Amino acid sequence: MAEMASMSAPPFLISPLPLMVRGIGRLPQAVSWLLAIGWQGAIVGLSFVAGTIVQGLITLNNPNYVPQQWHGTLLVIAAVVIAVAINVFLSKTLPIAEWFILILHVVGLFAIIIPILAMAPKNSARVALLDITNSGGWSTKGTSFMIGLLTALSSMMGFDCAVHMSEEVQNASETLPKAILWGAGLNAALGYLTVFTLCFTMTDIPALLDSPTTFPFLQLFYNVTRSNAATAIMAAIIIITLVMAVVSEVATASRQIWAFSRDNGFPLSAFLRRVKPGWNIPLNALWVSLAFGVIIALINLGSSVALNAIVSLTISALISSYILSIGCLISRRLRTTDPPLPLSRFSLGKYGLAINVIA
């Protein structure tokens, strides 16, 4: 993805496929629709997680609280509204806010895992690294693993977030690959550190799964600290990070809608691509993201299962768009009759085909 971004920025706002393979028909439009569906759904997905964590904290502090679906729906809508408002009224301060969140993300992670490692009872290395628990009631551990993989896949998405902002990035063909690689590398390291911490400190998995908060990590925080206040502070770090991630996703989703509308890819494209003088942001596309976010969140009033299914489909949409894009790059590398790949400031060189196939 970083190599393709370097080849085609800033036109990569929509799709790099026309640069990759000739004669692919409407495949770029299909990928753009998948991206649009995926990013709009991702806004609600992260907002839903942030809102339900808030409900879990309320339950922890007030055992008499009975969570209602409409409570969660209002919290989801609140997160979406806050994210859109920041994009509309504080768009010029977004770079500063992103630096603040980066610091909170890194420092906050260590503020969470250090107390856990220091105070929690530990599993043995064999239990932590080799034991497999099938708590979902699936017929086999393999099936349980594959179902659970969907959640882990969500951490592998979003690295194209900066790419859709390429027309607002200086020296995009060089900056975008750096942003993607630093984001992937840093979060991979922090992610493994978090996973190993949880594997060694989750000593009573059934009790954590039966937590009234519905979030095992909240129960783990409380079991370790024995303090509602400490648990709230640790959870607040996660909630703030999630909400700011929604801010970034709103920015990405609106730019993707705006860019695709310039090619008349959506209905009402003339309205969606309009930028009002003095705003310098795709305001109409932001309103669409707000409307879709609220509408999808309202599904939770009828069924949280249906909402989760829609969010899962959005993950599949984004992953599918990545597979198609990388697949076209593989095809271009294999077709020796085509001209060489476009020049780029970041190239995978002779390892490109192998890395593309692995990806």
mmCIF file of C-alpha atoms in Angstrom, residues 36-254:
data_model
loop_
_atom_site.group_PDB
_atom_site.id
_atom_site.type_symbol
_atom_site.label_atom_id
_atom_site.label_comp_id
_atom_site.label_asym_id
_atom_site.label_seq_id
_atom_site.Cartn_x
_atom_site.Cartn_y
_atom_site.Cartn_z
ATOM 1 C CA ALA A 36 -16.840 4.069 0.892
ATOM 2 C CA ILE A 37 -18.902 1.342 2.559
ATOM 3 C CA GLY A 38 -15.991 0.262 4.720
ATOM 4 C CA TRP A 39 -15.030 3.713 5.987
ATOM 5 C CA GLN A 40 -18.610 4.796 6.701
ATOM 6 C CA GLY A 41 -19.203 1.609 8.652
ATOM 7 C CA ALA A 42 -15.891 1.928 10.476
ATOM 8 C CA ILE A 43 -17.000 5.289 11.881
ATOM 9 C CA VAL A 44 -19.943 3.611 13.592
ATOM 10 C CA GLY A 45 -17.913 0.550 14.583
ATOM 11 C CA LEU A 46 -15.368 2.502 16.627
ATOM 12 C CA SER A 47 -18.060 4.798 18.023
ATOM 13 C CA PHE A 48 -20.003 1.732 19.153
ATOM 14 C CA VAL A 49 -16.962 0.325 20.962
ATOM 15 C CA ALA A 50 -16.294 3.662 22.693
ATOM 16 C CA GLY A 51 -19.946 4.043 23.710
ATOM 17 C CA THR A 52 -20.288 0.544 25.118
ATOM 18 C CA ILE A 53 -17.042 0.931 27.096
ATOM 19 C CA VAL A 54 -18.643 3.989 28.726
ATOM 20 C CA GLN A 55 -21.655 1.831 29.590
ATOM 21 C CA GLY A 56 -19.337 -0.770 31.074
ATOM 22 C CA LEU A 57 -17.722 1.867 33.286
ATOM 23 C CA ILE A 58 -21.144 3.010 34.469
ATOM 24 C CA THR A 59 -22.012 -0.582 35.352
ATOM 25 C CA LEU A 60 -18.766 -0.957 37.275
ATOM 26 C CA ASN A 61 -19.426 2.146 39.343
ATOM 27 C CA ASN A 62 -23.168 1.614 39.735
ATOM 28 C CA PRO A 63 -24.176 -2.059 40.067
ATOM 29 C CA ASN A 64 -27.852 -1.014 39.931
ATOM 30 C CA TYR A 65 -27.481 0.425 36.446
ATOM 31 C CA VAL A 66 -29.338 -1.553 33.792
ATOM 32 C CA PRO A 67 -27.817 -0.923 30.327
ATOM 33 C CA GLN A 68 -30.387 -0.159 27.650
ATOM 34 C CA GLN A 69 -29.839 -0.317 23.920
ATOM 35 C CA TRP A 70 -30.995 3.250 23.473
ATOM 36 C CA HIS A 71 -28.339 4.370 25.965
ATOM 37 C CA GLY A 72 -25.652 2.822 23.791
ATOM 38 C CA THR A 73 -27.220 4.259 20.640
ATOM 39 C CA LEU A 74 -27.123 7.787 22.056
ATOM 40 C CA LEU A 75 -23.483 7.331 23.057
ATOM 41 C CA VAL A 76 -22.621 6.130 19.541
ATOM 42 C CA ILE A 77 -24.380 9.120 17.995
ATOM 43 C CA ALA A 78 -22.603 11.444 20.450
ATOM 44 C CA ALA A 79 -19.204 10.079 19.383
ATOM 45 C CA VAL A 80 -20.072 10.534 15.688
ATOM 46 C CA VAL A 81 -21.363 14.079 16.255
ATOM 47 C CA ILE A 82 -18.240 15.035 18.226
ATOM 48 C CA ALA A 83 -15.988 13.632 15.494
ATOM 49 C CA VAL A 84 -17.830 15.483 12.715
ATOM 50 C CA ALA A 85 -17.907 18.715 14.744
ATOM 51 C CA ILE A 86 -14.145 18.576 15.255
ATOM 52 C CA ASN A 87 -13.651 18.012 11.517
ATOM 53 C CA VAL A 88 -15.911 20.943 10.668
ATOM 54 C CA PHE A 89 -14.979 23.582 13.219
ATOM 55 C CA LEU A 90 -11.458 22.570 14.282
ATOM 56 C CA SER A 91 -10.075 21.217 11.016
ATOM 57 C CA LYS A 92 -7.032 23.528 11.105
ATOM 58 C CA THR A 93 -6.025 22.146 14.511
ATOM 59 C CA LEU A 94 -6.250 18.477 13.495
ATOM 60 C CA PRO A 95 -2.472 18.063 12.977
ATOM 61 C CA ILE A 96 -1.817 19.321 16.522
ATOM 62 C CA ALA A 97 -4.560 17.081 17.892
ATOM 63 C CA GLU A 98 -3.080 14.075 16.088
ATOM 64 C CA TRP A 99 0.303 14.686 17.733
ATOM 65 C CA PHE A 100 -1.413 14.866 21.120
ATOM 66 C CA ILE A 101 -3.215 11.586 20.484
ATOM 67 C CA LEU A 102 -0.001 9.917 19.319
ATOM 68 C CA ILE A 103 1.647 10.846 22.621
ATOM 69 C CA LEU A 104 -1.426 9.705 24.578
ATOM 70 C CA HIS A 105 -1.515 6.478 22.582
ATOM 71 C CA VAL A 106 2.081 5.536 23.388
ATOM 72 C CA VAL A 107 2.376 6.926 26.930
ATOM 73 C CA GLY A 108 -1.140 5.774 27.827
ATOM 74 C CA LEU A 109 -0.399 2.226 26.728
ATOM 75 C CA PHE A 110 2.554 1.999 29.094
ATOM 76 C CA ALA A 111 0.482 3.659 31.837
ATOM 77 C CA ILE A 112 -1.913 0.716 31.482
ATOM 78 C CA ILE A 113 0.371 -2.283 31.006
ATOM 79 C CA ILE A 114 3.006 -1.360 33.623
ATOM 80 C CA PRO A 115 0.542 -1.536 36.582
ATOM 81 C CA ILE A 116 -0.948 -4.729 35.166
ATOM 82 C CA LEU A 117 2.443 -6.408 34.805
ATOM 83 C CA ALA A 118 3.530 -5.216 38.248
ATOM 84 C CA MET A 119 0.373 -6.102 40.209
ATOM 85 C CA ALA A 120 -1.477 -8.923 38.432
ATOM 86 C CA PRO A 121 -0.902 -12.629 39.110
ATOM 87 C CA LYS A 122 0.883 -14.321 36.220
ATOM 88 C CA ASN A 123 0.302 -17.378 34.079
ATOM 89 C CA SER A 124 3.180 -19.693 33.346
ATOM 90 C CA ALA A 125 4.809 -19.340 29.933
ATOM 91 C CA ARG A 126 3.254 -22.628 28.823
ATOM 92 C CA VAL A 127 -0.274 -21.546 29.759
ATOM 93 C CA ALA A 128 0.158 -18.043 28.342
ATOM 94 C CA LEU A 129 1.616 -19.068 24.997
ATOM 95 C CA LEU A 130 0.363 -22.600 24.295
ATOM 96 C CA ASP A 131 -3.047 -23.083 25.934
ATOM 97 C CA ILE A 132 -6.035 -22.489 23.642
ATOM 98 C CA THR A 133 -9.439 -21.658 25.115
ATOM 99 C CA ASN A 134 -12.653 -22.151 23.145
ATOM 100 C CA SER A 135 -15.118 -20.070 25.170
ATOM 101 C CA GLY A 136 -17.517 -19.370 22.306
ATOM 102 C CA GLY A 137 -19.067 -22.803 22.172
ATOM 103 C CA TRP A 138 -17.810 -23.510 18.641
ATOM 104 C CA SER A 139 -17.432 -27.099 17.492
ATOM 105 C CA THR A 140 -13.641 -26.942 17.127
ATOM 106 C CA LYS A 141 -10.822 -24.743 18.332
ATOM 107 C CA GLY A 142 -9.940 -24.038 14.695
ATOM 108 C CA THR A 143 -13.401 -22.622 14.045
ATOM 109 C CA SER A 144 -13.176 -20.559 17.210
ATOM 110 C CA PHE A 145 -9.816 -19.198 16.069
ATOM 111 C CA MET A 146 -11.121 -18.221 12.627
ATOM 112 C CA ILE A 147 -14.210 -16.495 14.073
ATOM 113 C CA GLY A 148 -12.075 -14.616 16.567
ATOM 114 C CA LEU A 149 -9.681 -13.582 13.818
ATOM 115 C CA LEU A 150 -12.205 -11.014 12.584
ATOM 116 C CA THR A 151 -11.538 -8.818 15.608
ATOM 117 C CA ALA A 152 -7.792 -9.078 15.142
ATOM 118 C CA LEU A 153 -8.157 -8.154 11.465
ATOM 119 C CA SER A 154 -9.601 -4.784 12.456
ATOM 120 C CA SER A 155 -6.182 -3.809 13.796
ATOM 121 C CA MET A 156 -4.722 -4.391 10.324
ATOM 122 C CA MET A 157 -6.993 -1.823 8.689
ATOM 123 C CA GLY A 158 -6.818 1.923 8.398
ATOM 124 C CA PHE A 159 -3.221 2.241 7.228
ATOM 125 C CA ASP A 160 -4.569 3.808 4.026
ATOM 126 C CA CYS A 161 -6.217 6.490 6.174
ATOM 127 C CA ALA A 162 -3.493 9.055 5.442
ATOM 128 C CA VAL A 163 -3.574 8.219 1.736
ATOM 129 C CA HIS A 164 -7.057 9.643 1.294
ATOM 130 C CA MET A 165 -5.759 12.938 2.706
ATOM 131 C CA SER A 166 -2.965 13.090 0.139
ATOM 132 C CA GLU A 167 -4.097 16.314 -1.531
ATOM 133 C CA GLU A 168 -3.719 18.061 1.826
ATOM 134 C CA VAL A 169 -0.267 16.606 2.540
ATOM 135 C CA GLN A 170 2.970 18.300 1.549
ATOM 136 C CA ASN A 171 5.345 16.148 -0.503
ATOM 137 C CA ALA A 172 2.754 13.362 -0.447
ATOM 138 C CA SER A 173 4.673 10.774 -2.476
ATOM 139 C CA GLU A 174 7.384 10.728 0.194
ATOM 140 C CA THR A 175 5.343 11.537 3.302
ATOM 141 C CA LEU A 176 2.589 8.946 2.817
ATOM 142 C CA PRO A 177 4.846 5.853 2.719
ATOM 143 C CA LYS A 178 6.609 7.080 5.860
ATOM 144 C CA ALA A 179 3.267 7.596 7.628
ATOM 145 C CA ILE A 180 2.018 4.137 6.637
ATOM 146 C CA LEU A 181 5.216 2.311 7.603
ATOM 147 C CA TRP A 182 5.672 4.159 10.900
ATOM 148 C CA GLY A 183 2.019 3.552 11.767
ATOM 149 C CA ALA A 184 2.233 -0.148 10.941
ATOM 150 C CA GLY A 185 5.581 -0.677 12.661
ATOM 151 C CA LEU A 186 4.826 1.255 15.838
ATOM 152 C CA ASN A 187 1.388 -0.265 16.319
ATOM 153 C CA ALA A 188 2.651 -3.768 15.575
ATOM 154 C CA ALA A 189 5.247 -3.439 18.338
ATOM 155 C CA LEU A 190 2.766 -1.951 20.806
ATOM 156 C CA GLY A 191 0.132 -4.483 19.806
ATOM 157 C CA TYR A 192 2.371 -7.487 20.480
ATOM 158 C CA LEU A 193 3.390 -5.959 23.802
ATOM 159 C CA THR A 194 -0.271 -5.630 24.770
ATOM 160 C CA VAL A 195 -1.155 -9.150 23.620
ATOM 161 C CA PHE A 196 1.684 -10.763 25.571
ATOM 162 C CA THR A 197 0.749 -8.706 28.650
ATOM 163 C CA LEU A 198 -2.829 -9.960 28.501
ATOM 164 C CA CYS A 199 -1.787 -13.553 27.812
ATOM 165 C CA PHE A 200 0.367 -13.621 30.940
ATOM 166 C CA THR A 201 -2.029 -11.750 33.258
ATOM 167 C CA MET A 202 -5.490 -13.141 32.338
ATOM 168 C CA THR A 203 -5.367 -15.974 34.854
ATOM 169 C CA ASP A 204 -9.135 -16.541 35.250
ATOM 170 C CA ILE A 205 -10.635 -16.192 31.790
ATOM 171 C CA PRO A 206 -14.173 -17.458 32.648
ATOM 172 C CA ALA A 207 -14.500 -14.870 35.424
ATOM 173 C CA LEU A 208 -13.367 -12.085 33.089
ATOM 174 C CA LEU A 209 -15.843 -13.185 30.415
ATOM 175 C CA ASP A 210 -18.668 -13.173 32.979
ATOM 176 C CA SER A 211 -17.927 -9.567 33.967
ATOM 177 C CA PRO A 212 -21.073 -7.411 34.349
ATOM 178 C CA THR A 213 -19.244 -4.695 32.418
ATOM 179 C CA THR A 214 -19.313 -6.998 29.324
ATOM 180 C CA PHE A 215 -15.677 -6.011 28.729
ATOM 181 C CA PRO A 216 -13.116 -8.470 30.128
ATOM 182 C CA PHE A 217 -10.339 -5.865 30.051
ATOM 183 C CA LEU A 218 -12.364 -3.539 32.314
ATOM 184 C CA GLN A 219 -12.759 -6.366 34.807
ATOM 185 C CA LEU A 220 -9.029 -7.083 34.544
ATOM 186 C CA PHE A 221 -8.229 -3.431 35.287
ATOM 187 C CA TYR A 222 -10.445 -3.552 38.364
ATOM 188 C CA ASN A 223 -9.131 -6.915 39.565
ATOM 189 C CA VAL A 224 -5.573 -5.611 39.374
ATOM 190 C CA THR A 225 -6.091 -2.158 40.889
ATOM 191 C CA ARG A 226 -9.105 -2.808 43.147
ATOM 192 C CA SER A 227 -10.042 0.811 42.451
ATOM 193 C CA ASN A 228 -12.959 2.184 40.431
ATOM 194 C CA ALA A 229 -11.072 5.449 39.936
ATOM 195 C CA ALA A 230 -7.941 3.760 38.607
ATOM 196 C CA THR A 231 -10.042 1.586 36.308
ATOM 197 C CA ALA A 232 -11.877 4.667 35.015
ATOM 198 C CA ILE A 233 -8.606 6.487 34.293
ATOM 199 C CA MET A 234 -7.154 3.518 32.425
ATOM 200 C CA ALA A 235 -10.375 3.088 30.448
ATOM 201 C CA ALA A 236 -10.548 6.840 29.722
ATOM 202 C CA ILE A 237 -7.228 6.592 27.879
ATOM 203 C CA ILE A 238 -8.765 3.967 25.601
ATOM 204 C CA ILE A 239 -12.024 5.892 25.134
ATOM 205 C CA ILE A 240 -10.284 9.161 24.217
ATOM 206 C CA THR A 241 -8.029 7.329 21.775
ATOM 207 C CA LEU A 242 -11.039 5.631 20.179
ATOM 208 C CA VAL A 243 -12.992 8.879 19.798
ATOM 209 C CA MET A 244 -9.995 10.596 18.211
ATOM 210 C CA ALA A 245 -9.648 7.612 15.892
ATOM 211 C CA VAL A 246 -13.268 8.273 14.861
ATOM 212 C CA VAL A 247 -12.228 11.874 14.109
ATOM 213 C CA SER A 248 -9.542 10.565 11.755
ATOM 214 C CA GLU A 249 -11.954 8.120 10.161
ATOM 215 C CA VAL A 250 -14.496 10.878 9.529
ATOM 216 C CA ALA A 251 -11.772 12.937 7.826
ATOM 217 C CA THR A 252 -10.792 9.938 5.699
ATOM 218 C CA ALA A 253 -14.343 8.906 4.805
ATOM 219 C CA SER A 254 -15.352 12.438 3.789
#
